[in-house]
Amino acid sequence: MALLDIQNLRITYDTPDGVVEAVRNVNLQIDKGETLAIVGESGSGKSQTAFATMGLLPHNAQVSGSIKYQGQEIIGLSHEEMNKLRSNEIAMIFQDPMTSLNPYLRISDQMAETLIYNSPNGKRMKKKDAIAECVRMLEAVKIPNAKNRIHLYPHEFSGGMRQRVMIAMSLLCRPKLLIADEPTTALDVTVQARIMDLLVELQEEFHMAIVLITHNLGIVAGSCERTMVMYKGEVMEQGSTVDIFGKPSHPYTQGLLSAVPRLNQDEERLVTLDRSFETQMAEG
Amino acid sequence: MMVDVQKMEQLADNLAVQEEVQGRSLFADARRRFLKNKAAVVSLIILCAVLLFSIFGHMITAWSNEEIDWGILGQIAELGAPSIENGHYFGTDQLGRDLFARVVQGTQVSLMVGIVGALIAVVVGTLYGAIAGYTGGKVDNVMMRIVDILQSIPYMFVLILLLVVFGRSIFMLFVGIGLISWLDMSRIARGQTLTLKNKEFVEAAVATGVKPITIILRHIVPNLLGVVVVYSTLLVPQMILTESFISFLGLGVQEPNTSWGAMIAEGAGAMQYGTLWQLAFPMFFFIITLFSFFFIGDGLRDALDPKDR
Amino acid sequence: MSTKEPILSVRDMRVEFKIKKQNALPWHQPEILRAVKGVSFDLAEGETLGIVGESGCGKSTLARAIIRMIPSQGGEVFWQGRDLMKMNEKGLLGIRKEIQMIFQDPLASLNPRLTAGQIIAEPLKTHHPSTSKDEVKKQVRELMEKVGLSARMINRYPHEFSGGQCQRIGIARALITNPKLIICDEPVSALDVSVQAQVVNLLMDLQKELGLSLLFIAHDLSVVKHISNRIMVLEFGDIAEIGEAHDVIHNPQSPYTKELINAVPIPDPIAERKRIAERRALEAKA
Ligand SMILES: Nc1ncnc2c1ncn2[C@@H]1O[C@H](COP(=O)(O)OP(=O)(O)OP(=O)(O)O)[C@@H](O)[C@H]1O
Ligand SMILES: Nc1ncnc2c1ncn2[C@@H]1O[C@H](COP(=O)(O)OP(=O)(O)OP(=O)(O)O)[C@@H](O)[C@H]1O
Ligand SMILES: [Mg+2]
Ligand SMILES: [Mg+2]
């Protein structure tokens, strides 16, 4: 049985400018200890799929299909049950660090809180121990001078540091499934490499499954076994990363891969996507 | 891994729907969301009913609020109970005056006081607090010290002073209410503004070159609305009770006119004579109005927040 | 580029933050964090200066200090010859018409109670209040299409957009008044490569057409290299190196730049995994 099994997921919104179909007919499975990359156009429904898995869609979202975590259906789960899952089993790194951190609380309080109430071994942790553990985690994500910095407020951190705080926070409770929504957008390549090392390390240690949503195809190439490509709310193709990068079968994937800018190229204009495949496909 | 042709067709259909979109006003949106909230809608209906009752209630009774029914005076406990036959639908008060007529008239006063007080608080308090908080520095200091001072002067003293200088009138009642209602609100608004001020979207507006007053009106105040609306619905009952205090001092409503606060006080005093209706009717109106305001406030807060639907 | 008079020159910019320790008593000295330690550079008209550096090295702080969003502890900023640091609030309002900024955190920099259309139109309404409603709407729609957003989304609120769509709203907002300088703080970090290319090409087109200057902060070295004439590498609030884009990338001088360039992942599974394996082996040895 797959750890996470999504079948025919469809998410729609009724907005004044018509029905928005954010996600349509998405199927995906992920096993223990596996890493799945979701790539695709901006606005193609990657985050919406992640939110649905976390039970965090806004009230006005209409969801159909099924999301099973260890065989248990998540759609329609009560608030309490979902909270329990979120605190012990599934963790998410949000795309937008500033809006997901509480601006009024010190980082130490926000981080320690998760540990105190859901420590991995089930016992209630002392605040001092919790903070020490948080500092260790912040050091692991390369926050300099973490011991003092942990007592600052979110706005006193740089964009990339906030993102690393989010990463550290999500890893504190040793989740079995980690959904990382563009976790390294604000990080330079050296720190990014460290973070990916950390994730791989934890994955090997705790058999954590990772769903990595990213635009950085270099990271996908380096650390994800499988890749899923999304476009306009639908899955275009999925399969092993080596296959997809080697011989992409869908014209969108081909376009995406050819648009990756490289350090050693010197063209005047960056390559954009040739969208002619949309009409071609529609015509037959 | 195969390209699904049918899928792509659907996709293209999706793209084809490109018709012109209607403008979307915050107000129309808010109304739609408000109407979805059942408790709020029911409350609004009840509040409207109370309002209609206060405006047209006097038409369905033969008695006025000052006429004394000499026939039952002295035997209130026995003859003054609510009855359809003698036309005292809600019974009479201790002096034999028709309670229905008095509740109608008291409702007018109390609703007016509650709503005017809350309005002053919302408009003056919010703007005052937002300006103080946003400007910061010396201006903030001076503005908030003024609030401190106003709040530390004994209220009764100010009222008596007003009474002496201007004499009694219903207008002075509103001056009295207006003087205090906005103080707490301005503090709340200021506190919220201080945290909003550091948000990136305010920073973005500053960087764009938007003038401070526009930032306050466009970026700060709308984001204060949630707190403001909820607090102001709590303020309405507080104002209604304050009115009875002011009236007690002789500044506000005077006999034979009355208000909920005054009637509840009288009714509570007369309970020992077994005339429970004198307390029950004004209390009933007071309580359903309180609850209505509470739910309406809740509904408004959700309706005004585009994020919550 | 040195032939032209610089449009922006920054001299010895320094920014410090006081950091209060937890449980500090009022008379305790706060710790001082020197976020930017004396940075100087020039920017010519129509030029792009890329700024890269480790996360937390002071890029955003430098950008915000230049347009006086935060106070600086020293340094001068000359905008077309006028010293911004000595200007009063009123003078600044005029300058803000010419300098726009794209913020790092896309969603947080959009007011949750305004629609996308209202957000994008704000600079226009501020600096050209006489523009007619229809004209504003027309320009907003045009710009939305240019950054790859469908114009029918004009009435949506920020939380109804995806991360990358929010970022593009921020870009459209910065472009609408045709500013002379845009300070871009990671403007394309949330975009997929094709939309990113569309936006970068748009910026470069505007640059050719209107002589727009850019300060371009980003972590993606290939994009920075592509759009920039020169690149400045920051390290702990100091300039590690600054030079022509091609030289900095292909012939880096400072060890930090070399490290950065070596860490760029390759979008090819076989080559990239080999590279990672080699790096780990090297680290295990050390
Ligand atoms: N609350 C909402 N109401 C209406 N439409 C929405 C809402 N939330 C998201 N959408 C739409 O759903 C689509 C998918 O959004 P999603 O956030 O999943 O994109 P994404 O793939 O994560 O993109 P990005 O890479 O830019 O973050 C987008 O077109 C977005 O505009
Ligand atoms: N308001 C503040 N108060 C205290 N310290 C701050 C404040 N803002 C930034 N800092 C500190 O200044 C340093 C530089 O931050 P800055 O945001 O400029 O980094 P950055 O180069 O933009 O990094 P990133 O790439 O992660 O966004 C960081 O160490 C940060 O913690
Ligand atoms: Mg997203
Ligand atoms: Mg930054």
mmCIF file of C-alpha atoms in Angstrom, chain A residues 22-265:
data_model
loop_
_atom_site.group_PDB
_atom_site.id
_atom_site.type_symbol
_atom_site.label_atom_id
_atom_site.label_comp_id
_atom_site.label_asym_id
_atom_site.label_seq_id
_atom_site.Cartn_x
_atom_site.Cartn_y
_atom_site.Cartn_z
ATOM 1 C CA ALA A 22 -7.438 24.646 -10.116
ATOM 2 C CA VAL A 23 -6.728 20.919 -10.197
ATOM 3 C CA ARG A 24 -8.250 18.287 -12.419
ATOM 4 C CA ASN A 25 -7.895 14.533 -12.494
ATOM 5 C CA VAL A 26 -4.688 14.304 -10.565
ATOM 6 C CA ASN A 27 -3.476 10.822 -9.653
ATOM 7 C CA LEU A 28 -0.337 10.245 -7.675
ATOM 8 C CA GLN A 29 1.179 7.632 -5.385
ATOM 9 C CA ILE A 30 4.184 7.871 -3.162
ATOM 10 C CA ASP A 31 5.794 5.195 -1.029
ATOM 11 C CA LYS A 32 7.729 5.327 2.202
ATOM 12 C CA GLY A 33 11.192 6.804 1.785
ATOM 13 C CA GLU A 34 10.532 7.963 -1.751
ATOM 14 C CA THR A 35 11.054 11.412 -3.255
ATOM 15 C CA LEU A 36 8.608 12.698 -5.823
ATOM 16 C CA ALA A 37 9.139 15.985 -7.624
ATOM 17 C CA ILE A 38 6.203 18.016 -8.874
ATOM 18 C CA VAL A 39 7.198 20.516 -11.507
ATOM 19 C CA GLY A 40 5.089 22.586 -13.848
ATOM 20 C CA GLU A 41 3.937 25.990 -14.888
ATOM 21 C CA SER A 42 3.267 28.656 -12.316
ATOM 22 C CA GLY A 43 -0.439 28.411 -11.464
ATOM 23 C CA SER A 44 -0.755 24.813 -12.585
ATOM 24 C CA GLY A 45 -2.200 23.524 -9.315
ATOM 25 C CA LYS A 46 0.876 22.215 -7.514
ATOM 26 C CA SER A 47 0.267 24.070 -4.274
ATOM 27 C CA GLN A 48 -3.450 23.341 -4.424
ATOM 28 C CA THR A 49 -2.718 19.609 -4.588
ATOM 29 C CA ALA A 50 -0.433 19.999 -1.578
ATOM 30 C CA PHE A 51 -3.014 21.997 0.372
ATOM 31 C CA ALA A 52 -5.647 19.368 -0.307
ATOM 32 C CA THR A 53 -3.349 16.703 1.124
ATOM 33 C CA MET A 54 -2.842 18.799 4.245
ATOM 34 C CA GLY A 55 -6.578 19.508 4.547
ATOM 35 C CA LEU A 56 -5.839 23.221 4.300
ATOM 36 C CA LEU A 57 -7.924 24.295 1.329
ATOM 37 C CA PRO A 58 -10.034 27.441 1.801
ATOM 38 C CA HIS A 59 -13.698 26.941 2.748
ATOM 39 C CA ASN A 60 -15.026 27.745 -0.688
ATOM 40 C CA ALA A 61 -13.003 25.063 -2.463
ATOM 41 C CA GLN A 62 -14.988 22.207 -3.938
ATOM 42 C CA VAL A 63 -13.054 18.964 -3.801
ATOM 43 C CA SER A 64 -13.804 15.613 -5.303
ATOM 44 C CA GLY A 65 -11.818 12.435 -5.686
ATOM 45 C CA SER A 66 -9.893 10.687 -2.962
ATOM 46 C CA ILE A 67 -6.718 11.253 -0.979
ATOM 47 C CA LYS A 68 -5.661 8.275 1.100
ATOM 48 C CA TYR A 69 -2.887 8.492 3.649
ATOM 49 C CA GLN A 70 -1.871 4.999 4.831
ATOM 50 C CA GLY A 71 -5.241 3.811 3.597
ATOM 51 C CA GLN A 72 -7.190 6.440 5.513
ATOM 52 C CA GLU A 73 -9.321 8.850 3.533
ATOM 53 C CA ILE A 74 -8.300 12.465 4.194
ATOM 54 C CA ILE A 75 -11.020 14.341 2.331
ATOM 55 C CA GLY A 76 -13.851 15.028 4.743
ATOM 56 C CA LEU A 77 -11.791 14.262 7.842
ATOM 57 C CA SER A 78 -12.802 16.227 10.929
ATOM 58 C CA HIS A 79 -10.739 19.130 12.169
ATOM 59 C CA GLU A 80 -9.333 17.254 15.155
ATOM 60 C CA GLU A 81 -8.343 14.174 13.214
ATOM 61 C CA MET A 82 -6.695 16.291 10.557
ATOM 62 C CA ASN A 83 -4.825 18.271 13.220
ATOM 63 C CA LYS A 84 -3.519 15.056 14.665
ATOM 64 C CA LEU A 85 -2.273 13.913 11.288
ATOM 65 C CA ARG A 86 -0.663 17.252 10.661
ATOM 66 C CA SER A 87 1.149 17.307 13.955
ATOM 67 C CA ASN A 88 2.484 13.766 13.890
ATOM 68 C CA GLU A 89 2.529 12.402 10.387
ATOM 69 C CA ILE A 90 2.441 14.923 7.575
ATOM 70 C CA ALA A 91 4.351 18.197 7.545
ATOM 71 C CA MET A 92 4.417 20.939 4.981
ATOM 72 C CA ILE A 93 6.888 23.679 4.158
ATOM 73 C CA PHE A 94 4.805 26.536 2.829
ATOM 74 C CA GLN A 95 5.676 28.492 -0.241
ATOM 75 C CA ASP A 96 5.215 31.825 1.486
ATOM 76 C CA PRO A 97 7.303 31.938 4.667
ATOM 77 C CA MET A 98 6.317 35.387 5.911
ATOM 78 C CA THR A 99 2.589 34.759 5.829
ATOM 79 C CA SER A 100 2.926 31.392 7.537
ATOM 80 C CA LEU A 101 5.028 32.624 10.454
ATOM 81 C CA ASN A 102 3.306 34.512 13.243
ATOM 82 C CA PRO A 103 4.780 38.019 13.235
ATOM 83 C CA TYR A 104 4.031 38.597 16.922
ATOM 84 C CA LEU A 105 5.881 35.586 18.307
ATOM 85 C CA ARG A 106 9.585 35.009 18.673
ATOM 86 C CA ILE A 107 10.941 32.226 16.489
ATOM 87 C CA SER A 108 11.849 30.320 19.648
ATOM 88 C CA ASP A 109 8.267 30.309 20.895
ATOM 89 C CA GLN A 110 6.801 29.296 17.557
ATOM 90 C CA MET A 111 9.234 26.471 17.064
ATOM 91 C CA ALA A 112 9.247 25.168 20.615
ATOM 92 C CA GLU A 113 5.461 25.106 20.697
ATOM 93 C CA THR A 114 5.281 22.392 18.048
ATOM 94 C CA LEU A 115 7.806 20.307 19.966
ATOM 95 C CA ILE A 116 6.271 20.756 23.392
ATOM 96 C CA TYR A 117 2.832 19.649 22.314
ATOM 97 C CA ASN A 118 3.779 16.942 19.820
ATOM 98 C CA SER A 119 7.208 15.708 20.682
ATOM 99 C CA PRO A 120 8.225 12.683 18.609
ATOM 100 C CA ASN A 121 8.324 10.309 21.567
ATOM 101 C CA GLY A 122 4.856 11.267 22.780
ATOM 102 C CA LYS A 123 5.977 12.748 26.088
ATOM 103 C CA ARG A 124 5.617 16.415 26.912
ATOM 104 C CA MET A 125 8.944 18.113 26.524
ATOM 105 C CA LYS A 126 10.400 20.738 28.839
ATOM 106 C CA LYS A 127 10.637 24.154 27.263
ATOM 107 C CA LYS A 128 14.389 24.332 27.765
ATOM 108 C CA ASP A 129 14.957 21.003 26.063
ATOM 109 C CA ALA A 130 12.599 21.956 23.276
ATOM 110 C CA ILE A 131 14.512 25.150 22.603
ATOM 111 C CA ALA A 132 17.824 23.343 22.633
ATOM 112 C CA GLU A 133 16.441 20.921 20.074
ATOM 113 C CA CYS A 134 15.181 23.833 17.955
ATOM 114 C CA VAL A 135 18.611 25.461 18.040
ATOM 115 C CA ARG A 136 20.147 22.203 16.833
ATOM 116 C CA MET A 137 17.683 22.117 13.975
ATOM 117 C CA LEU A 138 18.370 25.758 13.050
ATOM 118 C CA GLU A 139 22.077 24.997 13.016
ATOM 119 C CA ALA A 140 21.365 22.073 10.722
ATOM 120 C CA VAL A 141 19.754 24.476 8.239
ATOM 121 C CA LYS A 142 22.811 26.741 8.521
ATOM 122 C CA ILE A 143 21.357 29.703 10.410
ATOM 123 C CA PRO A 144 24.448 31.490 11.707
ATOM 124 C CA ASN A 145 24.569 32.166 15.444
ATOM 125 C CA ALA A 146 21.360 30.189 15.900
ATOM 126 C CA LYS A 147 21.598 30.196 19.685
ATOM 127 C CA ASN A 148 20.997 33.947 19.905
ATOM 128 C CA ARG A 149 19.023 34.363 16.721
ATOM 129 C CA ILE A 150 16.308 31.993 17.812
ATOM 130 C CA HIS A 151 14.975 34.650 20.155
ATOM 131 C CA LEU A 152 14.341 37.166 17.363
ATOM 132 C CA TYR A 153 11.066 37.942 15.611
ATOM 133 C CA PRO A 154 10.379 36.784 12.035
ATOM 134 C CA HIS A 155 10.787 40.242 10.513
ATOM 135 C CA GLU A 156 14.334 40.398 11.845
ATOM 136 C CA PHE A 157 15.313 37.467 9.640
ATOM 137 C CA SER A 158 16.198 37.683 5.972
ATOM 138 C CA GLY A 159 13.890 36.092 3.402
ATOM 139 C CA GLY A 160 16.031 33.010 3.050
ATOM 140 C CA MET A 161 16.421 32.644 6.806
ATOM 141 C CA ARG A 162 12.656 32.638 7.269
ATOM 142 C CA GLN A 163 12.415 29.957 4.689
ATOM 143 C CA ARG A 164 15.005 27.929 6.566
ATOM 144 C CA VAL A 165 13.075 28.444 9.793
ATOM 145 C CA MET A 166 10.041 26.964 8.053
ATOM 146 C CA ILE A 167 12.108 24.005 6.910
ATOM 147 C CA ALA A 168 13.525 23.436 10.389
ATOM 148 C CA MET A 169 10.063 23.702 11.920
ATOM 149 C CA SER A 170 8.576 21.132 9.576
ATOM 150 C CA LEU A 171 11.334 18.654 10.359
ATOM 151 C CA LEU A 172 11.144 18.969 14.152
ATOM 152 C CA CYS A 173 8.501 16.294 14.605
ATOM 153 C CA ARG A 174 10.078 13.816 12.203
ATOM 154 C CA PRO A 175 7.150 13.566 9.804
ATOM 155 C CA LYS A 176 6.599 10.441 7.748
ATOM 156 C CA LEU A 177 5.538 12.544 4.788
ATOM 157 C CA LEU A 178 7.037 15.937 4.025
ATOM 158 C CA ILE A 179 5.451 18.198 1.457
ATOM 159 C CA ALA A 180 7.957 20.874 0.541
ATOM 160 C CA ASP A 181 6.380 23.660 -1.534
ATOM 161 C CA GLU A 182 9.264 25.479 -3.175
ATOM 162 C CA PRO A 183 11.436 25.263 -0.072
ATOM 163 C CA THR A 184 14.592 26.771 -1.534
ATOM 164 C CA THR A 185 13.435 29.705 -3.673
ATOM 165 C CA ALA A 186 15.089 32.284 -1.408
ATOM 166 C CA LEU A 187 18.296 30.350 -0.860
ATOM 167 C CA ASP A 188 21.598 30.651 -2.637
ATOM 168 C CA VAL A 189 22.982 27.548 -4.284
ATOM 169 C CA THR A 190 25.420 26.656 -1.501
ATOM 170 C CA VAL A 191 22.827 26.765 1.278
ATOM 171 C CA GLN A 192 20.367 25.050 -1.025
ATOM 172 C CA ALA A 193 22.774 22.173 -1.479
ATOM 173 C CA ARG A 194 23.146 21.876 2.314
ATOM 174 C CA ILE A 195 19.381 21.770 2.758
ATOM 175 C CA MET A 196 19.008 19.053 0.182
ATOM 176 C CA ASP A 197 21.762 17.076 1.925
ATOM 177 C CA LEU A 198 19.901 17.451 5.210
ATOM 178 C CA LEU A 199 16.644 16.237 3.688
ATOM 179 C CA VAL A 200 18.341 13.202 2.164
ATOM 180 C CA GLU A 201 20.025 12.442 5.486
ATOM 181 C CA LEU A 202 16.751 12.571 7.395
ATOM 182 C CA GLN A 203 15.074 10.571 4.710
ATOM 183 C CA GLU A 204 17.594 7.792 5.034
ATOM 184 C CA GLU A 205 17.355 7.853 8.805
ATOM 185 C CA PHE A 206 13.563 7.982 9.220
ATOM 186 C CA HIS A 207 12.301 6.686 5.855
ATOM 187 C CA MET A 208 10.518 9.963 5.303
ATOM 188 C CA ALA A 209 8.697 10.369 2.001
ATOM 189 C CA ILE A 210 9.166 13.739 0.320
ATOM 190 C CA VAL A 211 6.966 15.520 -2.182
ATOM 191 C CA LEU A 212 9.127 18.299 -3.546
ATOM 192 C CA ILE A 213 7.384 21.057 -5.456
ATOM 193 C CA THR A 214 9.930 23.182 -7.237
ATOM 194 C CA HIS A 215 10.804 25.180 -10.310
ATOM 195 C CA ASN A 216 14.459 24.334 -9.962
ATOM 196 C CA LEU A 217 15.021 21.480 -12.395
ATOM 197 C CA GLY A 218 18.598 21.112 -11.205
ATOM 198 C CA ILE A 219 17.393 20.031 -7.770
ATOM 199 C CA VAL A 220 14.885 17.662 -9.329
ATOM 200 C CA ALA A 221 17.621 16.102 -11.399
ATOM 201 C CA GLY A 222 19.862 15.733 -8.377
ATOM 202 C CA SER A 223 17.611 14.304 -5.698
ATOM 203 C CA CYS A 224 14.229 13.038 -6.922
ATOM 204 C CA GLU A 225 13.661 9.521 -8.231
ATOM 205 C CA ARG A 226 10.316 10.285 -9.778
ATOM 206 C CA THR A 227 8.936 13.397 -11.413
ATOM 207 C CA MET A 228 5.426 14.539 -12.171
ATOM 208 C CA VAL A 229 4.793 17.347 -14.646
ATOM 209 C CA MET A 230 1.715 19.540 -14.299
ATOM 210 C CA TYR A 231 0.215 22.066 -16.654
ATOM 211 C CA LYS A 232 -3.035 24.010 -16.234
ATOM 212 C CA GLY A 233 -4.278 21.822 -13.394
ATOM 213 C CA GLU A 234 -3.552 18.485 -15.017
ATOM 214 C CA VAL A 235 -0.791 15.933 -14.906
ATOM 215 C CA MET A 236 0.946 15.861 -18.254
ATOM 216 C CA GLU A 237 3.230 12.970 -17.507
ATOM 217 C CA GLN A 238 4.909 11.206 -14.640
ATOM 218 C CA GLY A 239 7.679 8.707 -14.404
ATOM 219 C CA SER A 240 11.283 8.252 -13.409
ATOM 220 C CA THR A 241 13.289 11.459 -13.453
ATOM 221 C CA VAL A 242 15.939 9.968 -15.696
ATOM 222 C CA ASP A 243 13.325 9.021 -18.294
ATOM 223 C CA ILE A 244 11.518 12.322 -18.216
ATOM 224 C CA PHE A 245 14.687 14.380 -18.495
ATOM 225 C CA GLY A 246 16.176 12.008 -21.052
ATOM 226 C CA LYS A 247 13.229 11.645 -23.405
ATOM 227 C CA PRO A 248 10.281 13.783 -22.395
ATOM 228 C CA SER A 249 7.197 12.524 -24.191
ATOM 229 C CA HIS A 250 4.916 15.500 -23.714
ATOM 230 C CA PRO A 251 5.444 18.669 -25.714
ATOM 231 C CA TYR A 252 5.020 20.772 -22.556
ATOM 232 C CA THR A 253 7.800 18.894 -20.794
ATOM 233 C CA GLN A 254 9.991 19.248 -23.839
ATOM 234 C CA GLY A 255 9.330 22.971 -23.901
ATOM 235 C CA LEU A 256 9.974 23.300 -20.178
ATOM 236 C CA LEU A 257 13.294 21.484 -20.345
ATOM 237 C CA SER A 258 14.507 23.486 -23.295
ATOM 238 C CA ALA A 259 13.658 26.737 -21.507
ATOM 239 C CA VAL A 260 16.044 26.070 -18.611
ATOM 240 C CA PRO A 261 18.684 28.799 -18.653
ATOM 241 C CA ARG A 262 22.234 27.540 -18.346
ATOM 242 C CA LEU A 263 25.335 29.238 -17.080
ATOM 243 C CA ASN A 264 27.342 28.466 -20.181
ATOM 244 C CA GLN A 265 24.937 29.712 -22.803
#
